[in-house]
């Protein structure tokens, strides 16, 4: 239905709508009138021979002229638009894969091609937030059977880029989230690579947490590498620690996760497809998955853990991955630091075998490394932990870590914050509960992750006895404003660290 | 968590996002930095003591200064903002009713208070499109039991305004949609009011169709009346035909319908709650519901019709409504006109007892009126149709129609379009199928409903024999551009009126 006369000059208003493609046109523009366009109309927008489907927001002000249009930043970049380009508009064709979404809404089982079409259209930006949210909701609960989760995972892999390696086996690692101060990846990578295995590790940045692994590693070495650079690093050192966001692996996953966050749901089926699609796209063959179990973690019961373990292993096999699952303590932070630089300091102090109070974080890292050492036949069953411990204790892991950092562009010490303030126990007693969610929020209000040095140092482990006046946690911030902001909130949340009253 | 320093000056960018409250801030603005705000963050925005929750889009251009913010039109109007007002921003508190949405996603049954909280928050603008779409999807399929639909209906009534009348019984009427050229309301209102019953009819404007009843009536008389004016009209004439949109009846319904349209679903539970909540809010006691059944209508099978009839009657009773259901022909347009003025002309020609080819539209109007005449005890059971026919044939209905128009601000003849073009049969044969969806689209491309005179005159009833060269339908438009645009599309859709090949 396109017709050549529906041309408007493009102006960059710079409106960031994340993945959602939006187009902005004057309400009184002739195209709106002749097409009967209105807000929420799905419009086919063509620029220099490339087309997208975008959702219309009409403009009732002079930030646009009557013959001008604008696109959201995501659409602008997707189409590679230059200011002054022209866009041709028409009614969007039906997005045919939406009929499969409706079929799922009405409880039907979808096939392999149905999932591929849906995920392909999502990656092409054809789904508005309304469509995405409906698809995610329709697939939640237990509405996906094992086959459907496999189809979904395959579709997410196939609609993105995929790395292939000339090594017999490729190690990888993932932690199911929910717990702050749980940063084991760099230690695991260093140990596993130092043992001679291949572990090209890509990680994400924080979306709603105070720090992602990529944010943490970035305080010590560059993490935004091209695929060619990653190959160089891995070929020379056996491992890397890079940001996966620029590699185009399972792009549908990045879009779906954003919507799940604003719904505050993380349905098992999509979570499994998300994790395994990223690993398969990275070219992994053997993956260890850390699943913390605890009252405020993502996995809150042994029943759910057992189900997830079964699914991860079964679906992993279906997409060509050997999956190993580790059940870990998800009650509270394992490390002291929460925030990019503070978590990096924990990692360095473990790698450097300094005197520290980080035995839990260290032990968990060793357990994860052990599983991969045994999977990669560097240790016989049961001997992985001792080998991992030896590699860490004799400094080989630290040496390998520095070598990887050098290969990625050089090592630097993580920064320290300009301001700190201690939160003090107002009475003595035992620490009976940690509110991980609000603890993370304090770290974010202090500036993490956008200020790398900002965050929290945590000293009040659950179960320990605290004297009145003792420091529970220390807030780090780069500006007085953010420090005060975090402290104001912390004051309103005295039970972030809950301390029993009465005798020891 | 609000803090007095997070103040930004408001500038009106005039971005229309319909019901969704959006806030726009510079990415490099100090509030974004200190709060860690990013696109899709839910923000509590307070202006002159009033607060809303809005979804953030960060701006990466100079359409806003660093100390400025803007709000979408819906939020701007909801808060009654004046240019230069200041907005204070902080992290939005958890929208607690979202936990009931999540509970429904996971298949649980919700209670009366749960539905009230959800609908209340929706009306307060606290749900983003992502939240709305998830709620609607989670309630689709057969995920609402009878009690839940009743709770939903009650909540939609209670969260809006409600009219009360000093008359023992109040008549009302609704048509379940899907079929163009099916405009009976003004005829039914005229007959029923002329018989001495009270029928304060409020109607909607088109959302995705070529004409809503309010658009059609507006070509003959004003329809935007205040509640006080409506009472005057009804007290003097017994009936009215007004636009319901400004009356604040079941406001949640208007929001939910928009999202359902872009999902292209109309789940039974929400549809029933939508219809009955509007009627109850208008103060009705007796409602006739017209359900067209046909292959391209909303209701496509007798099974579904029977289920809906049962639900409408049962749930109606639960919210204090006597509901009567009429099953009607949903195969094709009943009238000739599609579009505001053209449908108005059909109505006038029936009311004026002119020679016309509109017996189906007339008969259906009489049947609907008959049910209300009997419900209102103006006719004994079985005698309603004859009484309705008499009132129409002897001109009383037309007299009453004109009187109601006078009371609403005066009667005028509907306008005629500047341009028309006939779509001609390219071969002879029987009309075997009508594509109602694309027929409606041609009318919209011609300018309906925003150009009241635009639309279609339809001459090719299903089952009739058409000679080659005979006019199938006539396109009306107010501008050459829109006429050509509609014709270009019509050319690509030769089977809008499907004609058999071969002998008569």
Tab-separated table of N, CA and C in Angstrom, chain A residues 231-307:
chain	number	residue	atom	x	y	z
A	231	UNK	N	38.802	-13.466	19.348
A	231	UNK	CA	39.513	-14.666	18.871
A	231	UNK	C	41.000	-14.566	19.189
A	232	UNK	N	41.575	-13.371	18.982
A	232	UNK	CA	43.007	-13.188	19.286
A	232	UNK	C	43.273	-13.489	20.758
A	233	UNK	N	42.459	-12.899	21.638
A	233	UNK	CA	42.665	-13.066	23.081
A	233	UNK	C	42.555	-14.542	23.455
A	234	UNK	N	41.517	-15.197	22.952
A	234	UNK	CA	41.268	-16.590	23.321
A	234	UNK	C	42.364	-17.500	22.743
A	235	UNK	N	42.771	-17.243	21.491
A	235	UNK	CA	43.829	-18.070	20.897
A	235	UNK	C	45.128	-17.930	21.677
A	236	UNK	N	45.402	-16.731	22.204
A	236	UNK	CA	46.681	-16.572	22.909
A	236	UNK	C	46.589	-16.978	24.374
A	237	UNK	N	45.446	-16.754	25.031
A	237	UNK	CA	45.355	-16.984	26.482
A	237	UNK	C	44.389	-18.086	26.887
A	238	UNK	N	43.580	-18.573	25.947
A	238	UNK	CA	42.646	-19.651	26.271
A	238	UNK	C	41.326	-19.160	26.857
A	239	UNK	N	41.286	-17.888	27.262
A	239	UNK	CA	40.045	-17.363	27.828
A	239	UNK	C	39.925	-15.875	27.640
A	240	UNK	N	38.706	-15.361	27.827
A	240	UNK	CA	38.494	-13.912	27.803
A	240	UNK	C	37.355	-13.594	28.758
A	241	UNK	N	37.201	-12.295	29.032
A	241	UNK	CA	36.105	-11.808	29.899
A	241	UNK	C	35.577	-10.543	29.246
A	242	UNK	N	34.615	-10.697	28.309
A	242	UNK	CA	34.188	-9.555	27.502
A	242	UNK	C	32.697	-9.277	27.666
A	243	UNK	N	32.302	-8.102	27.188
A	243	UNK	CA	30.890	-7.734	27.173
A	243	UNK	C	30.236	-8.370	25.952
A	244	UNK	N	29.122	-9.121	26.160
A	244	UNK	CA	28.476	-9.812	25.053
A	244	UNK	C	27.536	-8.946	24.240
A	245	UNK	N	27.242	-7.762	24.785
A	245	UNK	CA	26.174	-6.944	24.196
A	245	UNK	C	26.407	-6.522	22.759
A	246	UNK	N	27.678	-6.413	22.352
A	246	UNK	CA	27.952	-5.903	20.997
A	246	UNK	C	28.174	-7.040	20.005
A	247	UNK	N	28.006	-8.302	20.453
A	247	UNK	CA	28.338	-9.439	19.592
A	247	UNK	C	27.143	-9.971	18.808
A	248	UNK	N	25.944	-9.448	19.113
A	248	UNK	CA	24.767	-9.884	18.365
A	248	UNK	C	24.384	-11.326	18.631
A	249	UNK	N	24.709	-11.831	19.827
A	249	UNK	CA	24.330	-13.200	20.187
A	249	UNK	C	22.923	-13.189	20.781
A	250	UNK	N	22.026	-14.006	20.228
A	250	UNK	CA	20.663	-14.100	20.735
A	250	UNK	C	20.043	-12.722	21.019
A	251	UNK	N	19.967	-11.876	20.003
A	251	UNK	CA	19.460	-10.510	20.223
A	251	UNK	C	18.027	-10.488	20.757
A	252	UNK	N	17.239	-11.506	20.435
A	252	UNK	CA	15.862	-11.540	20.946
A	252	UNK	C	15.861	-11.544	22.474
A	253	UNK	N	16.873	-12.224	23.029
A	253	UNK	CA	16.968	-12.333	24.482
A	253	UNK	C	17.050	-10.956	25.134
A	254	UNK	N	17.882	-10.060	24.558
A	254	UNK	CA	18.046	-8.729	25.152
A	254	UNK	C	16.724	-7.974	25.159
A	255	UNK	N	15.929	-8.168	24.094
A	255	UNK	CA	14.647	-7.465	23.992
A	255	UNK	C	13.655	-8.033	25.001
A	256	UNK	N	13.581	-9.368	25.073
A	256	UNK	CA	12.593	-10.022	25.941
A	256	UNK	C	12.897	-9.736	27.412
A	257	UNK	N	14.185	-9.765	27.768
A	257	UNK	CA	14.557	-9.533	29.173
A	257	UNK	C	14.086	-8.165	29.653
A	258	UNK	N	14.226	-7.142	28.790
A	258	UNK	CA	13.799	-5.786	29.187
A	258	UNK	C	12.331	-5.759	29.590
A	259	UNK	N	11.515	-6.465	28.806
A	259	UNK	CA	10.075	-6.457	29.085
A	259	UNK	C	9.788	-7.266	30.351
A	260	UNK	N	10.488	-8.391	30.513
A	260	UNK	CA	10.292	-9.202	31.720
A	260	UNK	C	10.634	-8.388	32.969
A	261	UNK	N	11.686	-7.559	32.876
A	261	UNK	CA	12.057	-6.754	34.048
A	261	UNK	C	10.926	-5.818	34.421
A	262	UNK	N	10.295	-5.188	33.431
A	262	UNK	CA	9.274	-4.225	33.848
A	262	UNK	C	8.003	-4.931	34.293
A	263	UNK	N	7.864	-6.216	33.947
A	263	UNK	CA	6.757	-7.000	34.517
A	263	UNK	C	7.185	-7.637	35.840
A	264	UNK	N	8.492	-7.588	36.101
A	264	UNK	CA	9.051	-8.229	37.291
A	264	UNK	C	8.706	-9.719	37.343
A	265	UNK	N	8.774	-10.350	36.174
A	265	UNK	CA	8.637	-11.809	36.117
A	265	UNK	C	9.833	-12.363	35.339
A	266	UNK	N	10.142	-13.609	35.575
A	266	UNK	CA	11.253	-14.267	34.891
A	266	UNK	C	10.857	-15.720	34.684
A	267	UNK	N	9.916	-15.939	33.754
A	267	UNK	CA	9.346	-17.278	33.598
A	267	UNK	C	10.438	-18.295	33.285
A	268	UNK	N	10.301	-19.493	33.874
A	268	UNK	CA	11.343	-20.518	33.744
A	268	UNK	C	11.673	-20.817	32.288
A	269	UNK	N	10.642	-21.035	31.471
A	269	UNK	CA	10.885	-21.423	30.087
A	269	UNK	C	11.753	-20.406	29.361
A	270	UNK	N	11.374	-19.126	29.490
A	270	UNK	CA	12.141	-18.095	28.795
A	270	UNK	C	13.522	-17.911	29.413
A	271	UNK	N	13.601	-18.087	30.744
A	271	UNK	CA	14.904	-17.940	31.409
A	271	UNK	C	15.874	-19.003	30.895
A	272	UNK	N	15.391	-20.232	30.782
A	272	UNK	CA	16.246	-21.319	30.294
A	272	UNK	C	16.657	-21.055	28.843
A	273	UNK	N	15.698	-20.657	28.006
A	273	UNK	CA	16.001	-20.361	26.600
A	273	UNK	C	16.994	-19.206	26.512
A	274	UNK	N	16.816	-18.202	27.372
A	274	UNK	CA	17.700	-17.045	27.380
A	274	UNK	C	19.141	-17.465	27.679
A	275	UNK	N	19.336	-18.199	28.751
A	275	UNK	CA	20.680	-18.602	29.180
A	275	UNK	C	21.329	-19.515	28.135
A	276	UNK	N	20.605	-20.559	27.750
A	276	UNK	CA	21.212	-21.554	26.863
A	276	UNK	C	21.427	-21.015	25.456
A	277	UNK	N	20.556	-20.110	24.976
A	277	UNK	CA	20.750	-19.557	23.627
A	277	UNK	C	22.028	-18.716	23.594
A	278	UNK	N	22.276	-17.947	24.654
A	278	UNK	CA	23.503	-17.139	24.695
A	278	UNK	C	24.739	-18.042	24.694
A	279	UNK	N	24.694	-19.117	25.462
A	279	UNK	CA	25.854	-20.013	25.548
A	279	UNK	C	26.095	-20.721	24.221
A	280	UNK	N	25.027	-21.234	23.626
A	280	UNK	CA	25.173	-21.943	22.345
A	280	UNK	C	25.678	-20.981	21.274
A	281	UNK	N	25.163	-19.733	21.293
A	281	UNK	CA	25.592	-18.762	20.279
A	281	UNK	C	27.073	-18.424	20.450
A	282	UNK	N	27.572	-18.479	21.682
A	282	UNK	CA	28.983	-18.185	21.942
A	282	UNK	C	29.860	-19.369	21.525
A	283	UNK	N	29.223	-20.482	21.165
A	283	UNK	CA	29.981	-21.642	20.682
A	283	UNK	C	30.385	-22.615	21.779
A	284	UNK	N	29.750	-22.501	22.953
A	284	UNK	CA	30.117	-23.359	24.082
A	284	UNK	C	29.719	-24.815	23.825
A	285	UNK	N	30.451	-25.741	24.478
A	285	UNK	CA	30.077	-27.162	24.450
A	285	UNK	C	29.764	-27.669	25.856
A	286	UNK	N	30.423	-27.072	26.872
A	286	UNK	CA	30.242	-27.496	28.263
A	286	UNK	C	29.961	-26.268	29.131
A	287	UNK	N	28.820	-26.274	29.811
A	287	UNK	CA	28.403	-25.101	30.577
A	287	UNK	C	28.084	-25.496	32.007
A	288	UNK	N	28.694	-24.784	32.989
A	288	UNK	CA	28.297	-24.968	34.380
A	288	UNK	C	27.340	-23.848	34.762
A	289	UNK	N	26.219	-24.221	35.372
A	289	UNK	CA	25.214	-23.237	35.759
A	289	UNK	C	25.069	-23.221	37.269
A	290	UNK	N	25.328	-22.039	37.844
A	290	UNK	CA	25.249	-21.825	39.287
A	290	UNK	C	23.837	-21.355	39.622
A	291	UNK	N	23.146	-22.123	40.446
A	291	UNK	CA	21.787	-21.747	40.841
A	291	UNK	C	21.738	-21.516	42.351
A	292	UNK	N	21.832	-20.228	42.766
A	292	UNK	CA	21.703	-19.937	44.199
A	292	UNK	C	20.253	-20.156	44.643
A	293	UNK	N	20.084	-20.830	45.776
A	293	UNK	CA	18.753	-21.080	46.323
A	293	UNK	C	18.624	-20.363	47.656
A	294	UNK	N	17.594	-19.524	47.797
A	294	UNK	CA	17.408	-18.788	49.046
A	294	UNK	C	16.122	-17.986	49.012
A	295	UNK	N	15.694	-17.478	50.171
A	295	UNK	CA	14.375	-16.834	50.298
A	295	UNK	C	14.196	-15.604	49.415
A	296	UNK	N	15.278	-14.851	49.133
A	296	UNK	CA	15.109	-13.685	48.252
A	296	UNK	C	15.865	-13.872	46.935
A	297	UNK	N	16.282	-15.087	46.652
A	297	UNK	CA	16.924	-15.372	45.365
A	297	UNK	C	15.844	-15.697	44.336
A	298	UNK	N	16.265	-15.837	43.082
A	298	UNK	CA	15.289	-16.189	42.034
A	298	UNK	C	14.711	-17.588	42.311
A	299	UNK	N	15.540	-18.509	42.757
A	299	UNK	CA	15.082	-19.870	43.043
A	299	UNK	C	14.944	-20.026	44.556
A	300	UNK	N	13.692	-20.241	45.011
A	300	UNK	CA	13.417	-20.149	46.449
A	300	UNK	C	13.156	-21.486	47.099
A	301	UNK	N	13.061	-22.562	46.306
A	301	UNK	CA	12.773	-23.864	46.918
A	301	UNK	C	13.583	-24.967	46.235
A	302	UNK	N	13.825	-26.064	46.968
A	302	UNK	CA	14.533	-27.208	46.388
A	302	UNK	C	13.727	-27.816	45.255
A	303	UNK	N	12.388	-27.816	45.387
A	303	UNK	CA	11.550	-28.391	44.328
A	303	UNK	C	11.864	-27.680	43.010
A	304	UNK	N	11.842	-26.325	43.065
A	304	UNK	CA	12.080	-25.563	41.842
A	304	UNK	C	13.492	-25.809	41.334
A	305	UNK	N	14.449	-25.906	42.270
A	305	UNK	CA	15.829	-26.165	41.852
A	305	UNK	C	15.908	-27.473	41.065
A	306	UNK	N	15.270	-28.512	41.615
A	306	UNK	CA	15.346	-29.839	40.981
A	306	UNK	C	14.723	-29.800	39.589
A	307	UNK	N	13.601	-29.071	39.458
A	307	UNK	CA	12.941	-28.965	38.156
A	307	UNK	C	13.852	-28.233	37.165
